PDB file of C-alpha atoms in Angstrom:
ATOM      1  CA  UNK A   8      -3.322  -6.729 -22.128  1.00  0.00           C
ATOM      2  CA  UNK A   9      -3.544 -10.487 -20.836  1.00  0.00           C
ATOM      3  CA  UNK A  10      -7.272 -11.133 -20.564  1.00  0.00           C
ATOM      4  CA  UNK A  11      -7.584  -9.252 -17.514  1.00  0.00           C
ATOM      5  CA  UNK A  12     -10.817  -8.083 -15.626  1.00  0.00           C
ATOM      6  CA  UNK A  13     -10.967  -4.563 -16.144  1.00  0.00           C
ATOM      7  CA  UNK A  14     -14.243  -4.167 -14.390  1.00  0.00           C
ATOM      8  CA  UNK A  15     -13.183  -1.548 -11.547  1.00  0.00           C
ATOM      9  CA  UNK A  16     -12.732   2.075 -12.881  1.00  0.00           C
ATOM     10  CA  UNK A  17      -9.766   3.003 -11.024  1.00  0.00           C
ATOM     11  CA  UNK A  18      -7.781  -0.169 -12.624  1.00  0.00           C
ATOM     12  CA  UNK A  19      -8.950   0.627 -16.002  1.00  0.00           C
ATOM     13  CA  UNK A  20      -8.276   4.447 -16.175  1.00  0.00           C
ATOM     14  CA  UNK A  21      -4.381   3.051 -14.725  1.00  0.00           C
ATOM     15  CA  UNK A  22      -4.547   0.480 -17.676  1.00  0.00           C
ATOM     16  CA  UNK A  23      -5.255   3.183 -20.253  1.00  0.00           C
ATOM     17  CA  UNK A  24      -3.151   5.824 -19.148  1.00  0.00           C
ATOM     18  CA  UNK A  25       0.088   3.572 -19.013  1.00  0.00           C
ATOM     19  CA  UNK A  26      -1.334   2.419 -22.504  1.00  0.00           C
ATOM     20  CA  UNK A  27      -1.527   6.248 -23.524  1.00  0.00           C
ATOM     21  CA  UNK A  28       2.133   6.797 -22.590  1.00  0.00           C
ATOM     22  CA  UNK A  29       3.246   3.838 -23.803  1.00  0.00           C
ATOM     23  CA  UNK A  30       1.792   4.755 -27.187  1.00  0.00           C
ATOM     24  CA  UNK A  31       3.586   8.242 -27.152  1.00  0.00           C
ATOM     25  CA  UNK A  32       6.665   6.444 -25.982  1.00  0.00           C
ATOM     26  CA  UNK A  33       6.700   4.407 -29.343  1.00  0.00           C
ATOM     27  CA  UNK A  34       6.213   7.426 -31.611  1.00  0.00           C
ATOM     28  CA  UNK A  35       9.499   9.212 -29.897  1.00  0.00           C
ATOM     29  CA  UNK A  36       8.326  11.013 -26.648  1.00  0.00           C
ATOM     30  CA  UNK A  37      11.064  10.943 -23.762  1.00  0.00           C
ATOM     31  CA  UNK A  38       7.993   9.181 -21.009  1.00  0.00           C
ATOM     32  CA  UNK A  39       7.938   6.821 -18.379  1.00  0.00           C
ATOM     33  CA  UNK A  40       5.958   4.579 -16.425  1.00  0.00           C
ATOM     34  CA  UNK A  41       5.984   4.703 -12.862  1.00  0.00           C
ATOM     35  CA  UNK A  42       3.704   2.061 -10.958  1.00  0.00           C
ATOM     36  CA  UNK A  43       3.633   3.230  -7.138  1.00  0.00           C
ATOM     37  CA  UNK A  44       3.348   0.636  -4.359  1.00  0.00           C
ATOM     38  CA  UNK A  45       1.587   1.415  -0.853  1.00  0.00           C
ATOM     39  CA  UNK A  46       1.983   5.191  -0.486  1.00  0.00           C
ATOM     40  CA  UNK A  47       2.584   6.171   3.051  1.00  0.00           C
ATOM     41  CA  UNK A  48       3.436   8.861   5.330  1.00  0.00           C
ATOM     42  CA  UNK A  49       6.508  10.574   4.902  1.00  0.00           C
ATOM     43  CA  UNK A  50      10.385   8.902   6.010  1.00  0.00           C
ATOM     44  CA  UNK A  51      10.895  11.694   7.707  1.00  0.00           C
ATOM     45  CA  UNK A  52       8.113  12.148  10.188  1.00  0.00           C
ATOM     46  CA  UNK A  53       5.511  10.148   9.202  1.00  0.00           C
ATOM     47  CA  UNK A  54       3.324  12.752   8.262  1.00  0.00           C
ATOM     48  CA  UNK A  55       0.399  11.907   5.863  1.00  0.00           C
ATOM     49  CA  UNK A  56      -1.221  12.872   3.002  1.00  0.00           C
ATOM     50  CA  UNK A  57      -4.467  15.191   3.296  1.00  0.00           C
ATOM     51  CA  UNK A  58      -6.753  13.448   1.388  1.00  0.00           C
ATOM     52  CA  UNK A  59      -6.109  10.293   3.690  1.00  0.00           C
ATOM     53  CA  UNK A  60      -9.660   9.328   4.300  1.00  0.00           C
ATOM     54  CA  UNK A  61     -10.055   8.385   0.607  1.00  0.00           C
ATOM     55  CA  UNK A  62      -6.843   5.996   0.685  1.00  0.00           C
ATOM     56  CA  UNK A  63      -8.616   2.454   0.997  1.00  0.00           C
ATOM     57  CA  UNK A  64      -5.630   0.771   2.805  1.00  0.00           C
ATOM     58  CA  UNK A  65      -5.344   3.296   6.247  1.00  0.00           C
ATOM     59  CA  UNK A  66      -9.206   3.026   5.872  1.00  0.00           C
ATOM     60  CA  UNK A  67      -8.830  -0.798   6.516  1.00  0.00           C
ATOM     61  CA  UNK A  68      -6.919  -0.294   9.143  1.00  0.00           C
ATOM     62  CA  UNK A  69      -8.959   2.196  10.909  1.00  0.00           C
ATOM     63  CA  UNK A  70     -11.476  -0.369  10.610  1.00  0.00           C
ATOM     64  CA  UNK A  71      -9.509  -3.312  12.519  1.00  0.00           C
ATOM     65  CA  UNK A  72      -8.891  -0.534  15.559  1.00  0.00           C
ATOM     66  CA  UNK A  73     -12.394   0.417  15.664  1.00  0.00           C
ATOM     67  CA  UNK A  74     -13.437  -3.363  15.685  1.00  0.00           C
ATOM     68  CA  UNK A  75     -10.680  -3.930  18.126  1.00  0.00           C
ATOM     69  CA  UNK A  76      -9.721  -6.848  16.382  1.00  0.00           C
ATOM     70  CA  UNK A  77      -7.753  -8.587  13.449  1.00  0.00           C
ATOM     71  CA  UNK A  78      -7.787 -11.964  12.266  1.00  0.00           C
ATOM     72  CA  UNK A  79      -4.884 -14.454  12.817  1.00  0.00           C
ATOM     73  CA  UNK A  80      -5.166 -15.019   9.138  1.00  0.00           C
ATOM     74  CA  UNK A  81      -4.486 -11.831   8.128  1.00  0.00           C
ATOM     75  CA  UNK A  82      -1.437 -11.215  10.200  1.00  0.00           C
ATOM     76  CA  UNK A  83       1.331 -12.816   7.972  1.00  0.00           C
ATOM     77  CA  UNK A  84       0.368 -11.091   5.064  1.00  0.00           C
ATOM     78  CA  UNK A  85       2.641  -8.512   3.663  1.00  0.00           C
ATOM     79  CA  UNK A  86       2.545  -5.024   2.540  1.00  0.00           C
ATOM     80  CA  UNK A  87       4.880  -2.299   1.479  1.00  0.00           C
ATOM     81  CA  UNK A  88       5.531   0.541   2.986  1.00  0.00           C
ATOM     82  CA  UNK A  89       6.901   3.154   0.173  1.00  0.00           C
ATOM     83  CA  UNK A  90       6.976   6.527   2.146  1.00  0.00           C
ATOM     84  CA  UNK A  91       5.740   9.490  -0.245  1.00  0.00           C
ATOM     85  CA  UNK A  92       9.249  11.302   0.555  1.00  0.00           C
ATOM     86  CA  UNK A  93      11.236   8.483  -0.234  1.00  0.00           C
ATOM     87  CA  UNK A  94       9.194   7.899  -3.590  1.00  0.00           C
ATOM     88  CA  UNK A  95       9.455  10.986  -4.701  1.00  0.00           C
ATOM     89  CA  UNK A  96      13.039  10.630  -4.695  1.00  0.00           C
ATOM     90  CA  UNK A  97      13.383   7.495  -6.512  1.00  0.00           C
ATOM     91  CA  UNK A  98      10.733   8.840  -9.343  1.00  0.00           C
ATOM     92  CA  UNK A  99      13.313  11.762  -9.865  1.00  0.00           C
ATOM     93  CA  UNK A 100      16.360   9.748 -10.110  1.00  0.00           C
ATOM     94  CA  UNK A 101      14.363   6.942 -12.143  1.00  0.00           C
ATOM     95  CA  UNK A 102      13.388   9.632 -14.687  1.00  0.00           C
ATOM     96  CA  UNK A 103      16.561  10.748 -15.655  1.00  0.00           C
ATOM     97  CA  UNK A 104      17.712   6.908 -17.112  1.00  0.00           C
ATOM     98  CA  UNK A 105      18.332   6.339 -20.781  1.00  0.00           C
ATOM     99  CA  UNK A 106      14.988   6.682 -22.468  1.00  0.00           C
ATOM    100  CA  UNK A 107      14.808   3.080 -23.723  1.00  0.00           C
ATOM    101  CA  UNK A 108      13.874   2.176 -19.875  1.00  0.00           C
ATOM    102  CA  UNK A 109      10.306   3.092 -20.120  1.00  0.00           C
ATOM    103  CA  UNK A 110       9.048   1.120 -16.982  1.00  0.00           C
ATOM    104  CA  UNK A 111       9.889   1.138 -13.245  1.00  0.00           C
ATOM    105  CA  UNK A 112       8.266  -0.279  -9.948  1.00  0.00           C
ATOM    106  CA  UNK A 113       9.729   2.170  -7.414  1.00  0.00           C
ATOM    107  CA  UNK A 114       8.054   0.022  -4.524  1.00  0.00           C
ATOM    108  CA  UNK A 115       9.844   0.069  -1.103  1.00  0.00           C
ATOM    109  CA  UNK A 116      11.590  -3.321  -1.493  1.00  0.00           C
ATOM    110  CA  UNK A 117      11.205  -3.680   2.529  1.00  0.00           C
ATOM    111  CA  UNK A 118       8.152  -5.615   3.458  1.00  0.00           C
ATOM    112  CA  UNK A 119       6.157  -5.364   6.472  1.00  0.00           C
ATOM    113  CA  UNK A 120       3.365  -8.025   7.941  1.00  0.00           C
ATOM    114  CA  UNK A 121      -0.102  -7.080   9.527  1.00  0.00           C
ATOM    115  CA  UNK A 122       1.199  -8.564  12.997  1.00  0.00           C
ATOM    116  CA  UNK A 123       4.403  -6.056  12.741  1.00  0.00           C
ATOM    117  CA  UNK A 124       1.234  -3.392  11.922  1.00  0.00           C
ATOM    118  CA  UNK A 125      -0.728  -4.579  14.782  1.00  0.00           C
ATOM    119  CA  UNK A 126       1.919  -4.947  17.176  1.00  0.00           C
ATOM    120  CA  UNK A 127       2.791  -1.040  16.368  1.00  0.00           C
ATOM    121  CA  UNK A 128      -0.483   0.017  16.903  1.00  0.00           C
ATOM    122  CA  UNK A 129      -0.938  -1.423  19.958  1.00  0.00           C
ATOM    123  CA  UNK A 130       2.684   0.236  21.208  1.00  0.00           C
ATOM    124  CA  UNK A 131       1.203   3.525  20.260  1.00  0.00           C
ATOM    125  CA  UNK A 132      -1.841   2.898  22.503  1.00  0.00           C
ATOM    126  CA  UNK A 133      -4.848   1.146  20.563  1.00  0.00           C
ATOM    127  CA  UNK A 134      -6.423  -2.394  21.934  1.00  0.00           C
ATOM    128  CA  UNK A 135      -6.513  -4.664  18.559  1.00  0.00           C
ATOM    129  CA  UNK A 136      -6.774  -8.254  19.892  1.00  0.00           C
ATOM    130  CA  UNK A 137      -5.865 -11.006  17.782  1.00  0.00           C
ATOM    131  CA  UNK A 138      -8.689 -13.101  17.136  1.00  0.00           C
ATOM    132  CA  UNK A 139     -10.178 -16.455  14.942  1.00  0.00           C
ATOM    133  CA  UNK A 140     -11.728 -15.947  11.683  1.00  0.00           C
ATOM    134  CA  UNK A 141     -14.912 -16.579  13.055  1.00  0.00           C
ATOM    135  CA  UNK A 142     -14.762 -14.303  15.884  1.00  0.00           C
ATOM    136  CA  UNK A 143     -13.820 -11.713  13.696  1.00  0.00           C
ATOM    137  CA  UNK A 144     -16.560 -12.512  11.410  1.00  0.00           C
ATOM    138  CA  UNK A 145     -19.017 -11.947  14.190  1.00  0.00           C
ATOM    139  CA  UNK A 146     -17.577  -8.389  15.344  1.00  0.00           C
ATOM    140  CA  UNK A 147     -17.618  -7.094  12.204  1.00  0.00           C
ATOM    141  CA  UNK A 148     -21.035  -8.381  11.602  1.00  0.00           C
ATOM    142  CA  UNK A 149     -21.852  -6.216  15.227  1.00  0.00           C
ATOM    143  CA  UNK A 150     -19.570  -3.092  14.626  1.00  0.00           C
ATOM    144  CA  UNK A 151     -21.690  -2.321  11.498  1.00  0.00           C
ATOM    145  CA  UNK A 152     -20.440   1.048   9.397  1.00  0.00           C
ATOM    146  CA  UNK A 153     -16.556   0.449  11.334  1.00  0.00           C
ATOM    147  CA  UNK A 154     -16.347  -2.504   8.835  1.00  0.00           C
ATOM    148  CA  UNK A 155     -17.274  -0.909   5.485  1.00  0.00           C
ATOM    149  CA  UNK A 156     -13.505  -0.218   4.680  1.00  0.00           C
ATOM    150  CA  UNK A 157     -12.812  -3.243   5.422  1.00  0.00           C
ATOM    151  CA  UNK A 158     -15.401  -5.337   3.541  1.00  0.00           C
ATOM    152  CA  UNK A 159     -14.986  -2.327   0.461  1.00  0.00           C
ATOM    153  CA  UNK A 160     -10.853  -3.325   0.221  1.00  0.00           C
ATOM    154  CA  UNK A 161     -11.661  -6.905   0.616  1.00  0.00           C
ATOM    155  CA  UNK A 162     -14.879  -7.576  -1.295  1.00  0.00           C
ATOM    156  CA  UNK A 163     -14.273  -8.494  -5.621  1.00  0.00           C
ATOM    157  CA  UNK A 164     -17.816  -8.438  -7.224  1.00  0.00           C
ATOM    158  CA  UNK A 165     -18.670 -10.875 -10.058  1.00  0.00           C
ATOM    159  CA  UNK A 166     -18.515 -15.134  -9.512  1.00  0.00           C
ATOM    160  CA  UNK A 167     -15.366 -14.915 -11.373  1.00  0.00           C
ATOM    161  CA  UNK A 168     -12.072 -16.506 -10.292  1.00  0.00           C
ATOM    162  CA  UNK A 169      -9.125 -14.181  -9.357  1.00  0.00           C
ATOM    163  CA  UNK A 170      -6.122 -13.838  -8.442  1.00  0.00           C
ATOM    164  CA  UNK A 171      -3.601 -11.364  -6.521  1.00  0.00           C
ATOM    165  CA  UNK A 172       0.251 -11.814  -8.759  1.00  0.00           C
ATOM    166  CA  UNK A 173       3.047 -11.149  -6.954  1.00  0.00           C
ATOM    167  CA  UNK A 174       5.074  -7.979  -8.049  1.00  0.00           C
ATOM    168  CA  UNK A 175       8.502  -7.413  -8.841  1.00  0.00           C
ATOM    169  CA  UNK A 176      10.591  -4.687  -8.697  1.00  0.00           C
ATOM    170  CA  UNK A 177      14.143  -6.253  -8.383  1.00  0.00           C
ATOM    171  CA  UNK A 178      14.857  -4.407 -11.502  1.00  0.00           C
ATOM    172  CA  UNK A 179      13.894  -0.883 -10.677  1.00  0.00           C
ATOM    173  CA  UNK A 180      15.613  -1.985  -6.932  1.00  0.00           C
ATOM    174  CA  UNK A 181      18.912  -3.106  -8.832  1.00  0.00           C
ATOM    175  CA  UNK A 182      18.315   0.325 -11.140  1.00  0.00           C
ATOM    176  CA  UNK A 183      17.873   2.668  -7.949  1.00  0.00           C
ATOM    177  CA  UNK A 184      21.192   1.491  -6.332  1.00  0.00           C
ATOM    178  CA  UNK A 185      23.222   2.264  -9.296  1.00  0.00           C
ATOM    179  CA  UNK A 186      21.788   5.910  -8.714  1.00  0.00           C
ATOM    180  CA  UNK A 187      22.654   5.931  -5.271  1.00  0.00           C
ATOM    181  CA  UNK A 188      19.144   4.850  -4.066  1.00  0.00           C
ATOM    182  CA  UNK A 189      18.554   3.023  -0.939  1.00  0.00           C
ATOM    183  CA  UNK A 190      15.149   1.808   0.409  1.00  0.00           C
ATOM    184  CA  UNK A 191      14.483   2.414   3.936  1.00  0.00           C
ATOM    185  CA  UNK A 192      13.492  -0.078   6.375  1.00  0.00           C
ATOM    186  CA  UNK A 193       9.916   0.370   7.579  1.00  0.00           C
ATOM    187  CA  UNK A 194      10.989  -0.428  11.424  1.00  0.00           C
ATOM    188  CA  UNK A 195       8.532  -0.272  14.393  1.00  0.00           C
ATOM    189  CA  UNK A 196       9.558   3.732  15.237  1.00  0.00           C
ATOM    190  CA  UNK A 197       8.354   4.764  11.523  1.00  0.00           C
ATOM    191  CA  UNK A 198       4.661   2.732  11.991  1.00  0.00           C
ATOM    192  CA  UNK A 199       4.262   4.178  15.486  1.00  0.00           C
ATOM    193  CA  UNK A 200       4.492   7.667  14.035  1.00  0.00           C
ATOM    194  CA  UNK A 201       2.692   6.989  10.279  1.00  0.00           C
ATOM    195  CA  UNK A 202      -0.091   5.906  13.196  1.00  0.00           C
ATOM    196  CA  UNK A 203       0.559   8.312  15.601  1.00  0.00           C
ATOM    197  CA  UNK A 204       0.426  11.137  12.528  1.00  0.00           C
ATOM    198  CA  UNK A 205      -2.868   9.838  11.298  1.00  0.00           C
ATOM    199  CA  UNK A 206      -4.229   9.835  14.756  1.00  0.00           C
ATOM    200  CA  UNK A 207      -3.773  13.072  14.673  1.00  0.00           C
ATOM    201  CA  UNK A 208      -5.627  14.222  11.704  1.00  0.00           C
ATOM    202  CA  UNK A 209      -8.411  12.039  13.434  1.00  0.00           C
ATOM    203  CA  UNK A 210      -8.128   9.193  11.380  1.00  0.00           C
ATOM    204  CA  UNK A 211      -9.353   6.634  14.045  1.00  0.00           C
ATOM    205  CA  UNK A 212     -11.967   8.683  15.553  1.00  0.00           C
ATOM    206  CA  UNK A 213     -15.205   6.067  15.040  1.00  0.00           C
TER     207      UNK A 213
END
């Protein structure tokens, strides 16, 4: 613990279970610690999880096709894409390390931007315009319930300052290649059909 807001639920019951294992982990329990990055569709086909309505991220993006828009200063930010198959994998090797390795970031390593996530969705078929901040601002303000995801994964409550820190996983990378692990590149054919398989389950049906 660093003096870190612990105001939103989901955070805290993370913070408290990793403490919980942690804990066990110190009075001789064989445990680890596996912090997930941005779970997606599977490698393989990009098929999606069930529950995928109550996964904020896809939500956001759901929101920027209904809109029709994204901002130009969202569209060099970067995101992971860790596919669920692919993360499955590396939690099973990871597990089976010398139990004084307690915690691993099996995170897809890969990057993606917005603009590679726009530019896919528009291949599959969807009209998202790049726009300026402002213009943004005022189609969100006219497409109403469309932008709740978005304005849910972007809002922080409270006056306080905050920041987003940069992760690392170069060790659980480094760790995953010695097991014979290999992250996949999250190329243009795998977002077309992540987008193409949640179009399917009627994901972007505003």
């Amino acid at each position: 613990y660093n003096g870190q807001l612990l105001d939103n639920a989901y955070a805290l019951s993370k913070f408290n279970a990793e403490r919980a294992v942690l804990e066990a982990v110190a009075g001789g329990l064989d445990g680890k610690v596996m912090r997930l990055g941005n779970l997606m569709g599977r490698h393989s086909d990009g098929e999606f999880q069930a529950n995928f309505k109550s996964n904020a991220f896809v939500r956001a993006l759901a929101s920027y096709k209904a809109i029709g828009a994204v901002p130009y200063s969202v569209m060099n930010a970067v995101t992971d894409f860790s596919e669920i198959d692919m993360t499955a994998r590396a939690i099973l090797l990871l597990s089976g390390t010398d139990r004084k390795f307690t915690v691993f970031h099996p995170v897809n390593n890969h990057t993606v931007t917005y603009a590679d996530i726009m530019y896919s969705m528009r291949e599959y078929g969807f009209k998202v315009d790049a726009v300026e901040d402002e213009d943004f601002a005022l189609r969100m303000t006219e497409n109403g319930d469309a932008s709740g995801a978005l304005i849910a994964y972007n809002s922080r409550e409270g006056g306080e300052r905050r920041y987003v820190l940069d992760q690392d996983c170069a060790f659980t990378t480094n760790a995953l290649y010695r097991l014979g692990f290999k992250w996949p590149v999250s190329g243009e054919n795998y977002i077309v059909s992540m987008i193409k398989a949640l179009d399917e389950l009627t994901m972007f049906g505003y």
